Coordinates of C-alpha atoms in Angstrom, one line a residue:
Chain A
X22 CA 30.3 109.3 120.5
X23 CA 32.0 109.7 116.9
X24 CA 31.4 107.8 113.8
X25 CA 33.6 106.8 111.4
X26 CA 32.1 107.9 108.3
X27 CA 35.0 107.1 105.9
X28 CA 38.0 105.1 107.1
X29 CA 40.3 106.4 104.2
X30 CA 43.1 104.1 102.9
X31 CA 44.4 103.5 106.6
X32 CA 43.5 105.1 109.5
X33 CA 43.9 103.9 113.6
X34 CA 44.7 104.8 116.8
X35 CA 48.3 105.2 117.9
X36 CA 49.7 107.4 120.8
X37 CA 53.5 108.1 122.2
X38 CA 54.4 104.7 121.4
X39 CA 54.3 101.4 123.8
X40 CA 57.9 101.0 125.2
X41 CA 59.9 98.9 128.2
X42 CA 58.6 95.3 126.7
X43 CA 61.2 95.3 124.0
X44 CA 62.7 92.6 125.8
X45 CA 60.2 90.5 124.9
X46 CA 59.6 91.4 121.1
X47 CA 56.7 94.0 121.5
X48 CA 57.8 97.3 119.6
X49 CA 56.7 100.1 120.3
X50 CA 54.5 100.8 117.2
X51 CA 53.7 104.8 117.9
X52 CA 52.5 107.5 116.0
X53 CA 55.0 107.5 113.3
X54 CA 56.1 111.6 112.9
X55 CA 56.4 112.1 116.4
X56 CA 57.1 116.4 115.7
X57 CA 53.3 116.2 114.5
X58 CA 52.1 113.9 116.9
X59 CA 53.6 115.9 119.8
X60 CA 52.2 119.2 118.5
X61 CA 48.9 117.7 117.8
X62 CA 48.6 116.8 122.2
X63 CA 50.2 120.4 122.5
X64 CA 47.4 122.3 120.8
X65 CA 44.9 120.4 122.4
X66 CA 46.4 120.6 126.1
X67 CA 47.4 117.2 126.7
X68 CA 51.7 117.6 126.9
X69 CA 51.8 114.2 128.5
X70 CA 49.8 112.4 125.3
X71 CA 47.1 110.7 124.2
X72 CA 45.5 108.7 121.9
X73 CA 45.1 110.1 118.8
X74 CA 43.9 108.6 115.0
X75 CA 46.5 108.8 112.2
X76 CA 45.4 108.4 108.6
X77 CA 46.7 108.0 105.5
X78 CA 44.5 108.4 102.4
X79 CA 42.3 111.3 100.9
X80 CA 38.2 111.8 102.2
X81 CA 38.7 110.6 105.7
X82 CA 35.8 111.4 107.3
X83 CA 34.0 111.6 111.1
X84 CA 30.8 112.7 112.5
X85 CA 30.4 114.2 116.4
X86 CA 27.6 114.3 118.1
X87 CA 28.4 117.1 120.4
X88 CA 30.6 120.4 120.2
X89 CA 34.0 119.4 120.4
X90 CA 38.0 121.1 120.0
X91 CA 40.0 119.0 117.3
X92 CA 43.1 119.7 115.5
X93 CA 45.0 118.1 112.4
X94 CA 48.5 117.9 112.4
X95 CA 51.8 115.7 109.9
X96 CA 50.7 116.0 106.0
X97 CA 49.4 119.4 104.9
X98 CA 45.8 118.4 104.2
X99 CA 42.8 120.5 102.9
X100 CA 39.9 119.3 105.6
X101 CA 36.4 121.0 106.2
X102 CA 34.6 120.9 109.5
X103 CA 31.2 120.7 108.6
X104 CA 31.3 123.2 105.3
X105 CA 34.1 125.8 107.2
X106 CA 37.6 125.2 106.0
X107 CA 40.2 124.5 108.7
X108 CA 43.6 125.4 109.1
X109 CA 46.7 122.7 109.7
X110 CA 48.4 122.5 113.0
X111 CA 45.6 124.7 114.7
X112 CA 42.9 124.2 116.7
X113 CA 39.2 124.0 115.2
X114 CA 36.0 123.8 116.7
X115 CA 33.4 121.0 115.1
X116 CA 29.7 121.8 116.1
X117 CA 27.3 118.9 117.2
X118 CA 26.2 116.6 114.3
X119 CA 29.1 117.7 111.9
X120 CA 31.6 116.0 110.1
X121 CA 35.1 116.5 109.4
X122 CA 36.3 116.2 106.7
X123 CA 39.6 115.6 105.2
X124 CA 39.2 116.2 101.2
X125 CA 43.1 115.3 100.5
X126 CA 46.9 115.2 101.7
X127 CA 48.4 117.7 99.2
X128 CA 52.2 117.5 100.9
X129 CA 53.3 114.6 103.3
X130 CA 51.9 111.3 103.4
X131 CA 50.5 110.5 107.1
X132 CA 48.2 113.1 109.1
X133 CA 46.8 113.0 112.7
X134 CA 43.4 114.1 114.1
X135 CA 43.4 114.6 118.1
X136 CA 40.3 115.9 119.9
X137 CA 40.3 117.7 123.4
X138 CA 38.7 114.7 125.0
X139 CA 40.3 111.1 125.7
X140 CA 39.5 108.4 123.2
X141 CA 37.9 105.6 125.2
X142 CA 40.5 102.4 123.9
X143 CA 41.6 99.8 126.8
X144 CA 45.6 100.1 126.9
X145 CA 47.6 97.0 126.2
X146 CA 51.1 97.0 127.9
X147 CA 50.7 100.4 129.0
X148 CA 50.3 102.2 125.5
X149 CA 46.7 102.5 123.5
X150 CA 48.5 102.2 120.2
X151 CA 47.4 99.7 117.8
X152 CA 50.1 97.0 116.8
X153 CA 48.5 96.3 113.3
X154 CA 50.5 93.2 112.6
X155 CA 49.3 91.5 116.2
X156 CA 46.1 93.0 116.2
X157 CA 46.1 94.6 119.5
X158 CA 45.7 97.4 121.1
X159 CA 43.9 100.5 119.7
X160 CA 40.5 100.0 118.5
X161 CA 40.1 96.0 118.8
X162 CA 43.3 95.9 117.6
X163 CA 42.6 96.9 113.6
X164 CA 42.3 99.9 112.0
X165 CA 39.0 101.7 111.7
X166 CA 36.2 100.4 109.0
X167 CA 33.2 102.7 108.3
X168 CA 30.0 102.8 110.8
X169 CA 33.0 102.5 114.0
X170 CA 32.0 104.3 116.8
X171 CA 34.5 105.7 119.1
X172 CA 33.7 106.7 122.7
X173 CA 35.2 110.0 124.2
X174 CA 35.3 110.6 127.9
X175 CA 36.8 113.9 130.2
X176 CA 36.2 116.0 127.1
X177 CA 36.8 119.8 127.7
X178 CA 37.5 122.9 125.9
X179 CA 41.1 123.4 124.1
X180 CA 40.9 127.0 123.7
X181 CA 42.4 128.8 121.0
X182 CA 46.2 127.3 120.1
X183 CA 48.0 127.4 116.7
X184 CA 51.6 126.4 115.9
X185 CA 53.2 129.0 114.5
X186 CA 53.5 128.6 110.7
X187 CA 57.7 128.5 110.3
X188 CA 57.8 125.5 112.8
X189 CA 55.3 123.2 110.4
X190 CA 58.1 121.2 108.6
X191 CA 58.1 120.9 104.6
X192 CA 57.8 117.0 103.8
X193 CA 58.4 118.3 100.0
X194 CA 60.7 116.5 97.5
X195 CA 63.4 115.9 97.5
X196 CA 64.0 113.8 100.3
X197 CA 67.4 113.7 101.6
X198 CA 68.2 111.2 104.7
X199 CA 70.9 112.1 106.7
X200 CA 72.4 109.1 108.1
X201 CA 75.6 108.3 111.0
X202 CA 77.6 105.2 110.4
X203 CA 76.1 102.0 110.8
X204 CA 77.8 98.7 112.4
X205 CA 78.3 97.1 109.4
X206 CA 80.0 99.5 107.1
X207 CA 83.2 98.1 106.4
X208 CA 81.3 95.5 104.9
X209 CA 80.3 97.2 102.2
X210 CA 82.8 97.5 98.8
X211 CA 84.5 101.4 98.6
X212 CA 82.6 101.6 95.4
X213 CA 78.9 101.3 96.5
X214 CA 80.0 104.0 99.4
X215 CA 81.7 106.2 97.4
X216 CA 78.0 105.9 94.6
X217 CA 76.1 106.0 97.6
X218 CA 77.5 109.7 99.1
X219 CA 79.9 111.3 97.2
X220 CA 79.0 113.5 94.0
X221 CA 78.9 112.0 90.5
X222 CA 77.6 109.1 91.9
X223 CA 73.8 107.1 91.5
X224 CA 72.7 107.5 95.1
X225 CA 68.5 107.8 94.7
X226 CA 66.6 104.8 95.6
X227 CA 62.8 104.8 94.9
X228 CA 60.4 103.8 97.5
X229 CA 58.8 100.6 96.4
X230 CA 55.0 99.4 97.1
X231 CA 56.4 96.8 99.6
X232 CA 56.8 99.6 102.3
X233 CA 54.5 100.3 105.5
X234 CA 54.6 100.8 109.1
X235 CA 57.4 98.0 109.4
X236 CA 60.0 99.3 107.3
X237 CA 60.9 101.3 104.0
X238 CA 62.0 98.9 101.4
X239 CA 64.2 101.2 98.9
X240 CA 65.1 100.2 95.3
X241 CA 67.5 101.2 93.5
X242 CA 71.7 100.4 92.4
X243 CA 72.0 96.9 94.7
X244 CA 75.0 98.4 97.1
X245 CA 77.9 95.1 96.8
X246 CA 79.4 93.8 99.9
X247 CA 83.3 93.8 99.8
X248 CA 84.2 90.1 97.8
X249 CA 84.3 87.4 100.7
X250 CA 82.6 89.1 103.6
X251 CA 79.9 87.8 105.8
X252 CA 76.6 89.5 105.0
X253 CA 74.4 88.6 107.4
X254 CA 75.1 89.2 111.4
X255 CA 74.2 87.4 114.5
X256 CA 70.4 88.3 115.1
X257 CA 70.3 91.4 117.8
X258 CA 68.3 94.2 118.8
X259 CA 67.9 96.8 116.5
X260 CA 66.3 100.6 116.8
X261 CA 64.2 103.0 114.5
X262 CA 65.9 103.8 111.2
X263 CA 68.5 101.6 111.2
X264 CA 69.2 101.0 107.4
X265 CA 69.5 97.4 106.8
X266 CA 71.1 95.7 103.7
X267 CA 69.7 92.0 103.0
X268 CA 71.9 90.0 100.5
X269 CA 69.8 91.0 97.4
X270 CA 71.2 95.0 98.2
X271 CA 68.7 97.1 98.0
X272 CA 68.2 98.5 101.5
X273 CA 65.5 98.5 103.9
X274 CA 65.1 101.4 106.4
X275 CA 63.7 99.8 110.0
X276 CA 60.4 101.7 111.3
X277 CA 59.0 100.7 114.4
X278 CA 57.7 97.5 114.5
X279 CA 60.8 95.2 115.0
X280 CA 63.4 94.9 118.3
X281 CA 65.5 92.3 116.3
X282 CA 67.4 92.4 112.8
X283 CA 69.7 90.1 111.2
X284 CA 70.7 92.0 108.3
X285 CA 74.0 94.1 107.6
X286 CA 73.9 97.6 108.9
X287 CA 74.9 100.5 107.0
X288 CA 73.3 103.2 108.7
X289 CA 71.1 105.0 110.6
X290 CA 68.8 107.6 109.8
X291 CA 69.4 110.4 112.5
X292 CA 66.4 111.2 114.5
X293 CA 66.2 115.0 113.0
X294 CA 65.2 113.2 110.1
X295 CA 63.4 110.3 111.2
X296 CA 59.5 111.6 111.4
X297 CA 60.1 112.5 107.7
X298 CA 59.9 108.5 107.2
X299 CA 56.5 108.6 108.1
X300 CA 55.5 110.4 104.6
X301 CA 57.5 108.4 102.1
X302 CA 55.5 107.2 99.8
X303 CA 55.8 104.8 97.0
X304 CA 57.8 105.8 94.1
X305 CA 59.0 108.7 96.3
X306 CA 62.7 109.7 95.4
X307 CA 64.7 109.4 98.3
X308 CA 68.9 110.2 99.0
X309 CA 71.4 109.5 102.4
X310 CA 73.7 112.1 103.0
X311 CA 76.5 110.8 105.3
X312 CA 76.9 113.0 108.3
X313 CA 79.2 112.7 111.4
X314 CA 77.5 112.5 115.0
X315 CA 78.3 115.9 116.1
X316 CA 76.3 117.0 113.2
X317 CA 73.5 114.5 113.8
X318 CA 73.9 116.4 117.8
X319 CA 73.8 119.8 116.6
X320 CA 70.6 118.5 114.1
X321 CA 67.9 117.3 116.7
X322 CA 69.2 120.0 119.0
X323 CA 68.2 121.9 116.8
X324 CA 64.8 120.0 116.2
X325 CA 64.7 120.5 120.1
X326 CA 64.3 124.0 120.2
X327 CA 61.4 123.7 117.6
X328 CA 59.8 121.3 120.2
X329 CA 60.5 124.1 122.7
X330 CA 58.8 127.1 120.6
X331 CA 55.9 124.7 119.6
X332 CA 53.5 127.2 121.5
X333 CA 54.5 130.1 123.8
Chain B
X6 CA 82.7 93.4 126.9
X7 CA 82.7 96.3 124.9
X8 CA 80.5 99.1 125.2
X9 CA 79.4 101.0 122.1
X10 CA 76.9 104.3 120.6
X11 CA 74.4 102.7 118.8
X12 CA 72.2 104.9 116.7
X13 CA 71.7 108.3 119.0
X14 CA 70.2 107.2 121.5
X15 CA 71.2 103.1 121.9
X16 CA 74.3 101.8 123.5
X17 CA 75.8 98.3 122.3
X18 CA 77.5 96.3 124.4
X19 CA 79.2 93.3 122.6
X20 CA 79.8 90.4 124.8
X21 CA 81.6 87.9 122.2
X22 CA 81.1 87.2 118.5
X23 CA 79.6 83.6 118.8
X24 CA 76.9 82.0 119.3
X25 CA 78.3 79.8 122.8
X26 CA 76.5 78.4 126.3
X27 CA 79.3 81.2 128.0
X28 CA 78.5 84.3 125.6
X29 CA 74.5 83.6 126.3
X30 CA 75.4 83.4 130.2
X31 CA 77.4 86.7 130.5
X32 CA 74.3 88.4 127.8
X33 CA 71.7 86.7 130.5
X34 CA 73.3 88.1 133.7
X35 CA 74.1 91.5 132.7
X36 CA 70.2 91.8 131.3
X37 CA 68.7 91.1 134.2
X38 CA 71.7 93.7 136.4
X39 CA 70.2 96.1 133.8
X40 CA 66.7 95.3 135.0
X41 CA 67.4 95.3 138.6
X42 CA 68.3 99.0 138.5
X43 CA 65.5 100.4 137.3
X44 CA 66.7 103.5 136.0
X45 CA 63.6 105.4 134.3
X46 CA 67.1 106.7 131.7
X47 CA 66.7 103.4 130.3
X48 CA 63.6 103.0 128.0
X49 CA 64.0 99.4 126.8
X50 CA 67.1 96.5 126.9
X51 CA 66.9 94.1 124.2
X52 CA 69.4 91.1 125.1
X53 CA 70.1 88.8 122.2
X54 CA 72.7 85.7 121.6
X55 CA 75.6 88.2 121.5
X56 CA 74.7 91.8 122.4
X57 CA 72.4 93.5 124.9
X58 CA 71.1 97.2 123.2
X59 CA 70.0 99.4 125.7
X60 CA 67.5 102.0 124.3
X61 CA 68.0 104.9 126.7
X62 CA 66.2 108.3 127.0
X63 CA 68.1 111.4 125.8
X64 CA 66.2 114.1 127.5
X65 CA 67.6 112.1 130.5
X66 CA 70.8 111.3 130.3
X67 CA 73.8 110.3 127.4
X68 CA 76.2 108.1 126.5
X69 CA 79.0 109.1 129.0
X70 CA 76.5 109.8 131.9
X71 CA 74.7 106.4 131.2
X72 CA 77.3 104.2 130.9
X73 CA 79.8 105.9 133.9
X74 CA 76.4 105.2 136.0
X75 CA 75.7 101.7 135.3
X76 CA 79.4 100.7 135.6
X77 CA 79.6 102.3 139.1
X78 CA 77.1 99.5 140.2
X79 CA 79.2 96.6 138.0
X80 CA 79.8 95.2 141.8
X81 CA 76.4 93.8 142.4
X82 CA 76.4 92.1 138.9
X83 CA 77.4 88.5 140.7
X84 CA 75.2 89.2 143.4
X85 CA 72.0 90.1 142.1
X86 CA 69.2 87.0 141.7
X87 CA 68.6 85.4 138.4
X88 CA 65.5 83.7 137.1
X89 CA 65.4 80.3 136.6
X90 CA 65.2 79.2 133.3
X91 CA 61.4 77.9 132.9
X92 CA 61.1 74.6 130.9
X93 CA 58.6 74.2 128.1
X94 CA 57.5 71.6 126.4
X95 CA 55.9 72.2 122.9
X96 CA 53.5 70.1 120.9
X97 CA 54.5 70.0 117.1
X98 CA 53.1 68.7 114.3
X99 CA 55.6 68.2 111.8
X100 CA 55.3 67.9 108.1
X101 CA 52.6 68.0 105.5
X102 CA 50.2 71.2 105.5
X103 CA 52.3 72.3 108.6
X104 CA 56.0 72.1 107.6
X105 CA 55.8 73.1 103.7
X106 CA 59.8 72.9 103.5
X107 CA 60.1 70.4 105.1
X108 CA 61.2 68.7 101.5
X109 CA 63.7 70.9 101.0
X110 CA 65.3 70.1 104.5
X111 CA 64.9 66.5 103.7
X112 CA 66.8 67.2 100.2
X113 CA 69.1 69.5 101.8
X114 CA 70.1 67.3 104.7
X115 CA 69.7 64.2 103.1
X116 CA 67.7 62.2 105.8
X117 CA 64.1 61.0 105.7
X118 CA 61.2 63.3 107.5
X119 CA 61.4 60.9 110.6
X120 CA 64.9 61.9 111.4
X121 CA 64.4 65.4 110.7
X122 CA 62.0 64.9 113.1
X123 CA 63.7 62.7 115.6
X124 CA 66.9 65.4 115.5
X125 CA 64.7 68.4 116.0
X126 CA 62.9 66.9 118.7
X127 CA 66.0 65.0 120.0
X128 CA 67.5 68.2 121.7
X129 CA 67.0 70.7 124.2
X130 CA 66.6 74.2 123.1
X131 CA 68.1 77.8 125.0
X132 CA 66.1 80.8 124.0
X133 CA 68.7 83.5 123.2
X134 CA 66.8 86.1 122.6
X135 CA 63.2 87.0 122.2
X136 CA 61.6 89.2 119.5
X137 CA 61.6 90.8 115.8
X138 CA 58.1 90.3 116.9
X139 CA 56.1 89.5 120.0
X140 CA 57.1 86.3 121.7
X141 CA 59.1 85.0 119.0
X142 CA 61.7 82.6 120.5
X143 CA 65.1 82.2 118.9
X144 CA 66.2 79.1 119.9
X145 CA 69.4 77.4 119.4
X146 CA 71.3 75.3 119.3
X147 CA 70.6 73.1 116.1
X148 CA 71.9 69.8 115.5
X149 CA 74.5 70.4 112.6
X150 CA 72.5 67.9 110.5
X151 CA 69.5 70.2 110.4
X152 CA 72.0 73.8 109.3
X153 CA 70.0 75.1 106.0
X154 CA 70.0 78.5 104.9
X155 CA 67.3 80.8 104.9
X156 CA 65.0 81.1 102.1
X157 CA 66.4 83.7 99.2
X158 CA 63.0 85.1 99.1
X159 CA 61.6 85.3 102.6
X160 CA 57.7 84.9 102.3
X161 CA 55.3 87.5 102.9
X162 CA 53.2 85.6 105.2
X163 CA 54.2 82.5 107.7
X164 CA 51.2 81.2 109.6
X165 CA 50.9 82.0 113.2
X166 CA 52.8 79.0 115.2
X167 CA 55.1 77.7 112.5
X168 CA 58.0 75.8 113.3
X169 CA 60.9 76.9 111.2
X170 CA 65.2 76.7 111.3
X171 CA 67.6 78.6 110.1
X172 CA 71.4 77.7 110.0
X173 CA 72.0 76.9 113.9
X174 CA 68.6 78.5 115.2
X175 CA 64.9 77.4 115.3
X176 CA 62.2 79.4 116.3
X177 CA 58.3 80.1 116.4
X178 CA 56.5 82.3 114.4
X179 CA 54.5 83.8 117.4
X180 CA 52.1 85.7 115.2
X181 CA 51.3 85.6 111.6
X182 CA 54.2 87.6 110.2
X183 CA 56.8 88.1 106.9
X184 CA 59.8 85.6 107.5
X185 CA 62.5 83.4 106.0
X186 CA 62.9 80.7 107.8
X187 CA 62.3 76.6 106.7
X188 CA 59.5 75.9 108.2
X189 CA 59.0 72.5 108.9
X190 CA 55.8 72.1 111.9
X191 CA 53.7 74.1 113.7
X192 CA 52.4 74.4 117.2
X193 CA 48.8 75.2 118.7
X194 CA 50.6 76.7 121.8
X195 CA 49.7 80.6 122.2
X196 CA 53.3 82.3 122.7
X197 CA 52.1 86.0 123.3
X198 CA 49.3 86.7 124.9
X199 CA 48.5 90.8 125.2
X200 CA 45.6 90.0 128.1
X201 CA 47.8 88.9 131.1
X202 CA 51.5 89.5 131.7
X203 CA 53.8 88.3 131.3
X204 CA 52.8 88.4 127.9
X205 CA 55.3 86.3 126.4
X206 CA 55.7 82.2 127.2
X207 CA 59.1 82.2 126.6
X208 CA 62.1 85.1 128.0
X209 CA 65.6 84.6 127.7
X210 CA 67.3 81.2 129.3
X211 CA 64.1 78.8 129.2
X212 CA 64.6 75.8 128.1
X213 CA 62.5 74.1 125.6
X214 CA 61.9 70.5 124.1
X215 CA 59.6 69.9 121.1
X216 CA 57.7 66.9 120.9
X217 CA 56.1 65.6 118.0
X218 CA 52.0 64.6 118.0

């Protein structure tokens, strides 16, 4: 058994995500940064997944009441396990009756404790993530509240496992989105393109307080549709990171919680660069930097290969 | 049809640019061909009134492989079985504490709350597509009479079984959510349930009535 001791601003369970009922509306609401959730089932032996508990907010905090392998992965934290520091991305060992501890996220916004055992949550649709907004899955369906106690069964020993230092990302400033063309963007007037990506122009948006695990909503110069064009589309299925543009123009980047969108596409945020959404945080800076496809190719191939040297 | 890349890994394919009976047909059949091949390359299909995205798996396949494959077994598409449409009928209560724009409609459309009602409730309703959200039904198609726009502000928070239309469509908020639509009633009947499949009441083609109580 573990015990939530301190919840932290926002913290649940959420594995590899809860996919093939899109058809029906249910999204598959996974961990967010899917490079530090993947490593974080690496380390502790589990290639296929598991459930895991992501966080976001300083002093998170659990008690154990038995020896047990964890790791922390995503946002660099400082964390203690019982008084002994521990190391990001790297397996830890948390004695009987300690708790860990994580003081504060000092780069990155989300982080992701896993343990070498399997967290005891009944899986909804075939996934144990928690969809927040339909309270289910997960623990009960809601994020974790002090005194919680979370069962964990087939526990074993992780062994030793780190991930190599130069394949942790750097979710420092400034963040620059790469994005491929959207559907929609000959909608959009030459001059809020040429603002949005070419030099000389005002292409940072800020991240405003109305963001969270649905979608990203940016602020920042409205971008104009062309004078007499439609703005809005016929409602259809939409996938992470699409950049949508409602009427007002500030844009909205598309997380994982919604199959449909009825908004003007501009873009979409390549998936080399999409676990970096999971760590904007309000009045974050951000930037899209048009890029062809090829590019966006040769960009999560490359991210590939990092998945590949994870661990030897 | 038109097949197209969508994101990375998504493939569009466009199967008209209205909202019709015929496009909703063609979208209908070729979702459930999709289905009936169960390739594991294919992660998730959303069909909707116009499109049908497939969400495929890149480690698997790509574009070219994908779409070469699927096309190869275009022969079966008349011959495969199709649902039928399941009829639903759903309790409303219109007006008052349950359809807070319903005013506006009124205003908008100029007609009394009785034939809002009357209109609303007067016609059968397609589902085109299912989702934003779990269960969520977008229905269609309106009675001209009833066409209003969305709100400029959507609201942060529509209760859980509100009735509300937009332009030709009406829907139901299956869960407490963010949304823009005029809502005008709301329905006690559950539309998702994550406990039993099939989750969702409603999939694409049903046929729905509302009736007023």
């Amino acid at each position: 058994m573990m015990e939530i001791v301190n919840p932290a601003w926002l913290s649940m369970v959420v594995d590899g995500g809860r996919y093939g009922h899109a058809d029906i509306g249910v999204p598959p609401s996974p961990a967010l940064d899917r490079y530090a959730y993947t490593a974080l089932c690496r380390l502790l032996g589990y290639a296929a997944g598991i459930a895991a508990i992501e966080v976001i907010g300083n002093d998170f905090s659990l008690k154990v009441d038995r020896d047990l392998s964890c790791a922390i992965t995503g946002a660099r934290v400082t964390a203690f396990a019982g008084s002994m520091p521990v190391a990001p991305w790297k397996v830890f060992m948390a004695k009987a009756g300690s708790t860990i501890r994580v003081k504060e996220a000092i780069e990155g916004l989300r982080y992701y404790i896993g343990f070498s055992g399997i967290i005891d949550v009944a899986k909804v649709a075939g996934s144990c993530t928690t969809n927040l907004e339909c309270r289910f899955g997960g623990y009960f369906g809601r994020p974790f509240l002090k005194g919680d106690r979370i069962a964990l069964k087939d526990v074993r020993d992780a062994g030793e496992r780190a991930i190599d230092e130069s394949l942790i990302p750097s979710m420092k400033a400034p963040h620059i989105l790469r994005i491929i063309d959207g559907e929609e963007r000959d909608r959009f007037s030459p001059e809020t393109l040429k603002s949005l990506f070419e030099k000389g122009g005002d292409p940072w948006y800020k991240v405003t307080t109305k963001t969270n695990r649905t979608g990203i909503r940016l602020e920042g110069r409205p971008l104009e549709f062309r004078k007499g064009t439609e703005q809005s589309i016929i409602s259809e299925g939409i996938l992470p990171g699409v950049v949508q543009v409602p009427g007002g123009g500030q844009p909205i980047i598309v997380l994982y919680e919604r199959t449909i969108g009825g908004y003007a596409r501009i873009g979409h945020v390549i998936k080399a660069d999409r676990d970096l959404l999971a760590h904007l945080k309000p009045l974050d800076k951000v930037r899209f930097q048009r890029i062809t496809r090829g590019e966006a190719e040769r960009l999560w191939n490359e991210k590939t290969t990092q998945y590949y040297n994870m661990l030897p | 049809m038109n097949w197209a890349r969508y994101g990375e890994e998504g493939i569009r394919i466009v199967f008209g640019n209205t909202v019709s009976a015929d496009v909703h047909e063609k979208v209908r059949r070729y979702y459930f061909f999709l289905k009936s091949l169960r390739l594991q390359e294919i992660i998730d299909i959303i069909p909707s009134f116009t499109t049908c995205i497939i969400h495929f798996n890149d480690q698997l396949t790509d574009f070219d492989t994908l779409i070469a494959h699927v096309r190869e077994k275009e022969g079966d598409l008349q011959k495969i079985d199709i649902p039928t449409p399941v009829s639903h009928t759903i309790p409303v209560m219109y007006g008052g504490q349950y359809g807070p724009d319903m005013e506006f409609v009124c205003s908008y459309a100029g007609l009394a709350p009785d034939e809002i009602i009357e209109i609303h409730a007067g016609t059968v309703y397609t589902v085109f597509a299912v989702g934003f959200i779990p269960g969520f039904p977008y229905m269609g198609t309106l009675d001209k009479r009833l066409f209003v726009p969305r709100l400029e502000t959507p609201r942060l928070k529509v209760n859980e079984g509100s009735v509300g239309i937009a332009q030709y469509q009406t829907g139901i908020y299956s869960f407490e959510s963010p949304g823009g639509w005029r809502i005008i009633g709301k329905t006690d009947r559950m539309l998702f349930d994550h406990r039993q499949e099939p989750y969702s009441l409603m999939k694409i083609g049903d046929q729905v009535r509302f009736v007023p109580v």
